[in-house]
Protein backbone atom coordinates (compact mmCIF):
# COMPACT_ATOMS: atom_id res chain seq x y z
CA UNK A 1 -25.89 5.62 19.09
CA UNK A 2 -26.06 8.05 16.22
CA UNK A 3 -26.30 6.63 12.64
CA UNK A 4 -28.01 4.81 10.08
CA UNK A 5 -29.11 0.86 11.15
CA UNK A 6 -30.47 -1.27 8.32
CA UNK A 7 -33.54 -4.07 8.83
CA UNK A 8 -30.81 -6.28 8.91
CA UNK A 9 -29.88 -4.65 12.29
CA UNK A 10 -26.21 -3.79 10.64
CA UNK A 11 -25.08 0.12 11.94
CA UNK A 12 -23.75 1.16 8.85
CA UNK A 13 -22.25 4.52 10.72
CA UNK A 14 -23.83 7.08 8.32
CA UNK A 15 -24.56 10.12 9.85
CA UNK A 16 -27.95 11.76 8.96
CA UNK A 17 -27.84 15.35 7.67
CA UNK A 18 -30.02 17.71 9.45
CA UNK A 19 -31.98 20.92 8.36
CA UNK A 20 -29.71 23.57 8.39
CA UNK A 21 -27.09 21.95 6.07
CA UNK A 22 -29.26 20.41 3.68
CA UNK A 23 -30.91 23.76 3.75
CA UNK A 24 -28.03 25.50 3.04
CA UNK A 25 -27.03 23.17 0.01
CA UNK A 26 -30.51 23.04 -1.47
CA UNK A 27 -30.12 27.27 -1.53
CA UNK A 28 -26.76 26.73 -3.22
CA UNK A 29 -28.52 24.78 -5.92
CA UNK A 30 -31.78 26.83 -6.54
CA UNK A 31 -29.04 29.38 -7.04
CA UNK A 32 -27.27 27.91 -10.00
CA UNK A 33 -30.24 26.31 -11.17
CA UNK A 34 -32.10 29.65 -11.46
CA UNK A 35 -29.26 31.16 -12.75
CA UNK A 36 -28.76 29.30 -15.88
CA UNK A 37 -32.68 29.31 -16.13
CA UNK A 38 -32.61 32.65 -16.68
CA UNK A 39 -29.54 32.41 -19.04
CA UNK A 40 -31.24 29.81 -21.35
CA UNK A 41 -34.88 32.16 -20.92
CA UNK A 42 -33.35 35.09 -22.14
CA UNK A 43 -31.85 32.92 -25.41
CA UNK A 44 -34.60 31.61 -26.27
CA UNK A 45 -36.74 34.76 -26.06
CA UNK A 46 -34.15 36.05 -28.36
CA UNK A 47 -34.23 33.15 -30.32
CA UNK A 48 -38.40 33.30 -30.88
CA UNK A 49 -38.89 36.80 -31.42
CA UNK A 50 -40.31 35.73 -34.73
CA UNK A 51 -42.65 33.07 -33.30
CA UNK A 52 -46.17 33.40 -32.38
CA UNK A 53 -46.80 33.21 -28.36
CA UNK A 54 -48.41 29.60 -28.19
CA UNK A 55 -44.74 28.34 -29.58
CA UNK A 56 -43.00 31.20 -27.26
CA UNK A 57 -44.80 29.69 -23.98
CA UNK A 58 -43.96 25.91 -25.25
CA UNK A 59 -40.73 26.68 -25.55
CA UNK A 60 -40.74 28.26 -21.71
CA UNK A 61 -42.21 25.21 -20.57
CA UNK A 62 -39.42 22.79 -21.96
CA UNK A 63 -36.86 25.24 -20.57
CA UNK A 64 -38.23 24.83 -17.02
CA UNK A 65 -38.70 21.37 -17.09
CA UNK A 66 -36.05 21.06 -18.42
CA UNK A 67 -33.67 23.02 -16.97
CA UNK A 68 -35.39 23.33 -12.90
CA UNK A 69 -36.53 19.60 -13.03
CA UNK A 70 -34.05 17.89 -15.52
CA UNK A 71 -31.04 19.70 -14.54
CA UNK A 72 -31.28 18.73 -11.03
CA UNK A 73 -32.03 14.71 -11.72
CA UNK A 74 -29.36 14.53 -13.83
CA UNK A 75 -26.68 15.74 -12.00
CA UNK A 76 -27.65 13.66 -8.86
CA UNK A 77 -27.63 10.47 -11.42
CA UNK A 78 -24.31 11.27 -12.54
CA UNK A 79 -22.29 12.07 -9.82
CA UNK A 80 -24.20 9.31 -7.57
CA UNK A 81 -26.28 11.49 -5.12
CA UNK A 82 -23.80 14.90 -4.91
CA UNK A 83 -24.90 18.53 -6.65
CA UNK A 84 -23.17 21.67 -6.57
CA UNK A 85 -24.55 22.53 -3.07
CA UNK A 86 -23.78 19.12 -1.62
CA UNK A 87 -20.49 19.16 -2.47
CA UNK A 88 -19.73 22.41 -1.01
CA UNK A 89 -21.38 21.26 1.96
CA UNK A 90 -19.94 17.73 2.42
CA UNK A 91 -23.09 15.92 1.88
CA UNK A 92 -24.44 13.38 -0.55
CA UNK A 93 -27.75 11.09 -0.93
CA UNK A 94 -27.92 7.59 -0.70
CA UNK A 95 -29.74 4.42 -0.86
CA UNK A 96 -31.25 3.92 2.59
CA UNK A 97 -29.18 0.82 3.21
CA UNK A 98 -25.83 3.11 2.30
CA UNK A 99 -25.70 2.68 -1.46
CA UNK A 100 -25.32 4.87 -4.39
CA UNK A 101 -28.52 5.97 -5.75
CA UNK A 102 -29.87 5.48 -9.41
CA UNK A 103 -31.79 7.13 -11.93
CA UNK A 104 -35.12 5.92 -10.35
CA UNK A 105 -33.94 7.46 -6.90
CA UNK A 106 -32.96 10.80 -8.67
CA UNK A 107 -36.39 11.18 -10.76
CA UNK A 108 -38.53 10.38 -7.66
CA UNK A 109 -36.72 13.01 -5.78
CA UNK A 110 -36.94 15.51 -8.67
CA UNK A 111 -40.42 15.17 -9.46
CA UNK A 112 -41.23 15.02 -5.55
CA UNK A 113 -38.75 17.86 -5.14
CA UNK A 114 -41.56 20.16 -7.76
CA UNK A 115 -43.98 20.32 -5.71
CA UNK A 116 -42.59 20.33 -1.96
CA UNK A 117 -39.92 22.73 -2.80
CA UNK A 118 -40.62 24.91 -5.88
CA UNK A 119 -44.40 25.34 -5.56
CA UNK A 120 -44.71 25.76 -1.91
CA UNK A 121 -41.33 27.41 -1.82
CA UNK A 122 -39.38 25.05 0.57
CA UNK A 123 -42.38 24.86 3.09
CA UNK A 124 -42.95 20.96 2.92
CA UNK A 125 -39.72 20.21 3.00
CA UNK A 126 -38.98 22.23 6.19
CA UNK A 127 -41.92 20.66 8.33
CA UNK A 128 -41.11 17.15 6.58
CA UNK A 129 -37.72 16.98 7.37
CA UNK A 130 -38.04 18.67 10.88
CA UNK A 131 -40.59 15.68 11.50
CA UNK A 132 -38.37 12.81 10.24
CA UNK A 133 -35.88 11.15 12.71
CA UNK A 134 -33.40 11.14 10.02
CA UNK A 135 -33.63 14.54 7.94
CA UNK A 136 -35.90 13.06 5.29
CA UNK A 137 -38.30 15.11 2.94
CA UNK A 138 -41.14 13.95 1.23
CA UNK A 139 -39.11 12.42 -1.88
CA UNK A 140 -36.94 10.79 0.23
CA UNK A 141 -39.32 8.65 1.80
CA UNK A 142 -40.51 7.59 -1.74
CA UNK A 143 -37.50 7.34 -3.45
CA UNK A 144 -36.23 5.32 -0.27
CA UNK A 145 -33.07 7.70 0.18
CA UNK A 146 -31.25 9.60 2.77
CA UNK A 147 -29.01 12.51 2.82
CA UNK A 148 -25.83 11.63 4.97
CA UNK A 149 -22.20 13.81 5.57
CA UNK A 150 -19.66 12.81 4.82
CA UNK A 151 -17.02 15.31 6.01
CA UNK A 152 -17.38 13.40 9.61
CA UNK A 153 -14.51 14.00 12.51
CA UNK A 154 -13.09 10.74 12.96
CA UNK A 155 -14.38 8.99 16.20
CA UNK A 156 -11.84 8.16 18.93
CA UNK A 157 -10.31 4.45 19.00
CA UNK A 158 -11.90 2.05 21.49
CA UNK A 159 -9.84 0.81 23.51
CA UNK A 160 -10.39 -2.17 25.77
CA UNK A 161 -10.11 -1.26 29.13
CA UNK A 162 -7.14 -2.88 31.48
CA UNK A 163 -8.42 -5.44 34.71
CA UNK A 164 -8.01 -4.79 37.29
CA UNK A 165 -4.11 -4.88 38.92
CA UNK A 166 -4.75 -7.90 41.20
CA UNK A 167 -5.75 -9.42 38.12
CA UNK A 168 -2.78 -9.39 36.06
CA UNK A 169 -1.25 -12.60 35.17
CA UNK A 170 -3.79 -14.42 37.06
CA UNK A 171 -5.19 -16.33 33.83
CA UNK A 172 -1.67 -17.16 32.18
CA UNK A 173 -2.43 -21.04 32.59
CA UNK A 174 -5.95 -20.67 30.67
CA UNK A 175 -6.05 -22.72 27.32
CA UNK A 176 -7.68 -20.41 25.17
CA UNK A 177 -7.66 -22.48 22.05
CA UNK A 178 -11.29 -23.49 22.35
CA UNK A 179 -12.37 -20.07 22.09
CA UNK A 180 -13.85 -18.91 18.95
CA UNK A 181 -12.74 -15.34 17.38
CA UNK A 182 -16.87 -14.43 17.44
CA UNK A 183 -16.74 -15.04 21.03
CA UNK A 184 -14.00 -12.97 21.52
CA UNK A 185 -15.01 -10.09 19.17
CA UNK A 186 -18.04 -9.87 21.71
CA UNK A 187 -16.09 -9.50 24.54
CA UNK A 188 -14.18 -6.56 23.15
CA UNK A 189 -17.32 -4.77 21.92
CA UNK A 190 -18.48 -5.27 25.23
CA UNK A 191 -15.62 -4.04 27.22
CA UNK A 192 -15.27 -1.01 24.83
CA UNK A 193 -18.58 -0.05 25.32
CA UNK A 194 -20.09 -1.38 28.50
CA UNK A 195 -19.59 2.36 29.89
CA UNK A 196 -22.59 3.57 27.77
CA UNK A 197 -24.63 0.28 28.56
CA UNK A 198 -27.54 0.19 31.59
CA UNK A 199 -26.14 -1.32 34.36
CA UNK A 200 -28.55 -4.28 34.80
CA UNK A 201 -28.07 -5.31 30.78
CA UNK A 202 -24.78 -4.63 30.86
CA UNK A 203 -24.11 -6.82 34.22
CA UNK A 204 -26.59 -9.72 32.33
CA UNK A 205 -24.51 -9.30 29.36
CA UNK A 206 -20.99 -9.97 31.03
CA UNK A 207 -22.67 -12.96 33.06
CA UNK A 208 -23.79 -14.55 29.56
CA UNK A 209 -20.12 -13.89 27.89
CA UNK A 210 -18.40 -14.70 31.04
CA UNK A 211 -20.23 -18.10 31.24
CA UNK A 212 -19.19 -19.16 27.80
CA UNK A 213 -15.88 -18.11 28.08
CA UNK A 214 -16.38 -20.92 31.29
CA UNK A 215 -17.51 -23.50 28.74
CA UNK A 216 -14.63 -23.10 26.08
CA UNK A 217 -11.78 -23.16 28.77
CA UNK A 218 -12.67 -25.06 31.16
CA UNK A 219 -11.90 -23.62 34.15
CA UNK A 220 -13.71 -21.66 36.18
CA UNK A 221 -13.27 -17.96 37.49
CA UNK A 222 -11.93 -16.93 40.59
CA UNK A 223 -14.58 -16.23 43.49
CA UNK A 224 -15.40 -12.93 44.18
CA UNK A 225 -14.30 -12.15 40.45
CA UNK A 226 -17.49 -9.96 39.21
CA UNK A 227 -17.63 -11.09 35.24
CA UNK A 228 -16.66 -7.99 33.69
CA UNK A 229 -13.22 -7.93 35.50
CA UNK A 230 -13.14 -11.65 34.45
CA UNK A 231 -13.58 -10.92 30.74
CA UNK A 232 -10.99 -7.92 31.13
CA UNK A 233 -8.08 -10.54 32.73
CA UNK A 234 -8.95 -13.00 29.77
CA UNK A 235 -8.76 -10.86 27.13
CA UNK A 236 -5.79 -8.66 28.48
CA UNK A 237 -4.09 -12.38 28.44
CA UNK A 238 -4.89 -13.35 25.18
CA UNK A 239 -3.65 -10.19 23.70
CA UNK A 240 -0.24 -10.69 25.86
CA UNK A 241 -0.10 -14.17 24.40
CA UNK A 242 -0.44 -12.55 20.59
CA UNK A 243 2.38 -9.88 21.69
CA UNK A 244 4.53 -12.36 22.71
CA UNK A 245 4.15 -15.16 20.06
CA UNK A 246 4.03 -11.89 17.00
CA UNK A 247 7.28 -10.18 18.87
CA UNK A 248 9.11 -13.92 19.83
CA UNK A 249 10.70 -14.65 15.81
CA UNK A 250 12.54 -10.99 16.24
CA UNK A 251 14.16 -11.55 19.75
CA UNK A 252 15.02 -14.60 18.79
CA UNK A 253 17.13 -13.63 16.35
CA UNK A 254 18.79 -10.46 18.21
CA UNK A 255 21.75 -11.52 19.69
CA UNK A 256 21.76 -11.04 23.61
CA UNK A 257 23.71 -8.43 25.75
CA UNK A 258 26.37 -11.17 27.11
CA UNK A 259 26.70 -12.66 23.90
CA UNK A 260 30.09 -12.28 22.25
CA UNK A 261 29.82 -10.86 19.00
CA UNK A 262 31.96 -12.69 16.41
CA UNK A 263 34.67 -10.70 15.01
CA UNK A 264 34.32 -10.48 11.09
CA UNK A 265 37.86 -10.55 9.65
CA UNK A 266 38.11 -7.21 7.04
CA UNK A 267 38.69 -8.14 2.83
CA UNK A 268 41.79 -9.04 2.23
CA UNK A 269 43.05 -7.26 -1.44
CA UNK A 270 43.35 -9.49 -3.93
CA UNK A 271 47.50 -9.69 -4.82
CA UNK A 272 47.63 -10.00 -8.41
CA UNK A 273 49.38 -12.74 -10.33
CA UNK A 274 53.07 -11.91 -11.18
CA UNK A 275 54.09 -11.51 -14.62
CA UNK A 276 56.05 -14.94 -16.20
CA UNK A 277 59.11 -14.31 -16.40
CA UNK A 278 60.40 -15.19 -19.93
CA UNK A 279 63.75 -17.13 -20.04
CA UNK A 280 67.21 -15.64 -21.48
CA UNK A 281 67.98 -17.37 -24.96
CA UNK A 282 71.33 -19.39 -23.99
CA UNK A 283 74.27 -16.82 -25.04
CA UNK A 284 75.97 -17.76 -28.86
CA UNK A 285 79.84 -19.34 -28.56
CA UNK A 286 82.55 -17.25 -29.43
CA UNK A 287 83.65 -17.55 -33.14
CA UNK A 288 86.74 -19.79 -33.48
CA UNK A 289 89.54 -18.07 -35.47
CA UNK A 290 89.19 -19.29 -39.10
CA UNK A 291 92.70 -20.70 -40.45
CA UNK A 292 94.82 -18.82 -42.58
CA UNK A 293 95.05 -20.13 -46.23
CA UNK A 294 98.19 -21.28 -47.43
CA UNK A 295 99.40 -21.94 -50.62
CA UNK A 296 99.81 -25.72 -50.13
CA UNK A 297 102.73 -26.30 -52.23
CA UNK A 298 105.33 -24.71 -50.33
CA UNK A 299 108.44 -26.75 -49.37
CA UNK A 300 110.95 -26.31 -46.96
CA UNK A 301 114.13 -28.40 -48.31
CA UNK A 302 116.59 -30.20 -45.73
CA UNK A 303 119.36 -27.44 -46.62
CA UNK A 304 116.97 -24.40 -45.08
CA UNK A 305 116.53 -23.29 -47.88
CA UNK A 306 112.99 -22.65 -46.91
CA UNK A 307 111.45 -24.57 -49.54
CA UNK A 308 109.82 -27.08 -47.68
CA UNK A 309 106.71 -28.64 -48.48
CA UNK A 310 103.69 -28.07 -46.13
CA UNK A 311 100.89 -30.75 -47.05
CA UNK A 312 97.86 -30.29 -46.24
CA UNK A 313 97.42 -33.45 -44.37
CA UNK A 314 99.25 -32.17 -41.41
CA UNK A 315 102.25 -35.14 -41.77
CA UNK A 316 106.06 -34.23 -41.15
CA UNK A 317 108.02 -36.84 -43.06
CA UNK A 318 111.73 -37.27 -42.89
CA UNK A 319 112.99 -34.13 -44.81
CA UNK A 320 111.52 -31.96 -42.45
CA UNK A 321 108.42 -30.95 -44.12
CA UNK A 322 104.96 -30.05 -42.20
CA UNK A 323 101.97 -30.37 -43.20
CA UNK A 324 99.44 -26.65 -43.49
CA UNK A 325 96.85 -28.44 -40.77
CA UNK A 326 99.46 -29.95 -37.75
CA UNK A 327 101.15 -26.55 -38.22
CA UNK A 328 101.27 -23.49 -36.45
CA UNK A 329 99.49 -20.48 -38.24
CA UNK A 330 101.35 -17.42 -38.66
CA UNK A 331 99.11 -15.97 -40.87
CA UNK A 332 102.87 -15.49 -42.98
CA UNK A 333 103.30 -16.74 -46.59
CA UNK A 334 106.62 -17.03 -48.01
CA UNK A 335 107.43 -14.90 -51.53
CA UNK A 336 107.23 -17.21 -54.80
């Protein structure tokens, strides 16, 4: 197994960069680097033409620490372990237990980085990290830091391996509740991975886990079952038991294939209210026909002479007269 393992024993799945890309990025840096050396050489030449040489060569001295030594440390400290050439390469440095580096880190590799790379012109650092198991130069022994990729293909998933076919269901009336999740997490790493294991540790190591498995259930395996096709049924039948208890609540609620499907009647509209209908007023009686107005004091003699009185009490007394109300109107009034 490739990758970085701390003291702890914990594979942190870092992989190690080798010599030709950390090569390759440290060239990519020396480039810039020297390039704004030059650049900031050339200004302050300019700059001191006046001076005397003693403050000329001072000043040449602060650019190249600063610049070639400084430069470097400083962009490692602020963008946690990745220059210019790193980056283009997919690398970056770390702590060696797979943590960002500090300032500390950075200066130790710097100043380290002086002497094994710009005095002997990459030569220690070749033969170091050609030496190392891991890549490592001089500084990043003493700094305690490793340069890892990160641009890493994604490894393939592991997938626990099916038992055998005369296997299948055989284990369905195991109680598996006495069976801690660290238990079975070793299993699983064992199954995925007892192809690159040696036979005889591998076989010890499915005895051991196949024993305990014994312990928690109860029950012991079939004879003739070698203990890596055991762990394979047991596992294969907890995972069924998961599917089927995860996938139960959702075909429980689907309604089966003979099931009739209840019809849902469709919206009836909503009729709106009918307008109140306002009653008729009741129709006005027909104006009586007023009386005509008589002169009251006309009277009709016994003779015929027409003179006969017509009261207004409607009375006829005995000479023939009529009163104006028990009479008949004619609407006629007799001349004066």
């Amino acid at each position: 197994m490739s990758g970085v393992v701390t003291g702890d024993a914990v594979y942190l799945g870092l992989q190690p960069a080798r010599l030709p890309s950390r090569a390759l990025a440290l060239l990519l840096d020396l480039v810039v680097v020297w390039a704004a050396y030059l650049l900031i050489s050339v200004g302050i030449a300019i700059a001191t033409a006046s001076l005397d040489e003693a403050a000329a060569m001072a000043l040449s001295i602060a650019s190249f620490l600063l610049v070639l030594v400084g430069g470097p440390i400083a962009v490692e400290t602020l963008s946690h372990g990745r220059s210019l050439g790193k980056m283009a390469c997919g690398l970056r440095v770390v702590r060696e237990d797979g943590g960002p580096i500090r300032f500390r880190h950075a200066l130790m590799r710097g100043a380290m980085g002086v002497v094994e790379i710009l005095m002997t012109f990459g030569v220690v650092a070749c033969v170091a990290s050609l030496v190392s198991e891991r890549g490592r130069r001089i500084g990043d022994v003493f700094a305690g830091t490793l340069v890892v990729r990160e641009r890493v293909a994604p490894a393939s998933a592991m997938v626990v391996p099916p038992p055998p076919p005369w296997l299948v269901g055989r284990f369905s009336g195991l109680d598996l509740s006495a069976v801690p999740d660290a238990l079975w997490l070793e299993a699983r790493q064992y199954l995925t991975r007892m192809g690159q294991l040696d036979p005889a540790i591998g076989r010890r190591l499915a005895e051991r886990l196949a024993d305990e498995l014994v312990a928690r259930t109860g029950t012991p395996p079939p004879p003739g079952v070698p203990a890596a096709a055991y762990l394979a049924g047991v596992v294969a039948e907890r995972q069924a038991r998961e599917a089927r208890r995860a996938f139960a609540p959702a075909a429980s609620h689907a309604p089966s294939a003979g099931a009739a499907v209840p019809s849902t009647p469709a919206p009836v509209a909503p009729v709106a209210p009918a307008s109140p209908v306002m009653p008729l007023p009741p129709s006005a009686p027909a104006p009586r026909p007023l009386p005509a107005e008589g002169s009251g004091k006309g009277h009709r003699d016994g003779n015929g002479n027409g003179n006969g009185d017509r009261g207004g009490n409607g009375d006829r007394d005995a000479n023939g007269d009529m009163g104006g109300n028990g009479s008949r109107a004619t609407g006629f009034a007799p001349p004066a």
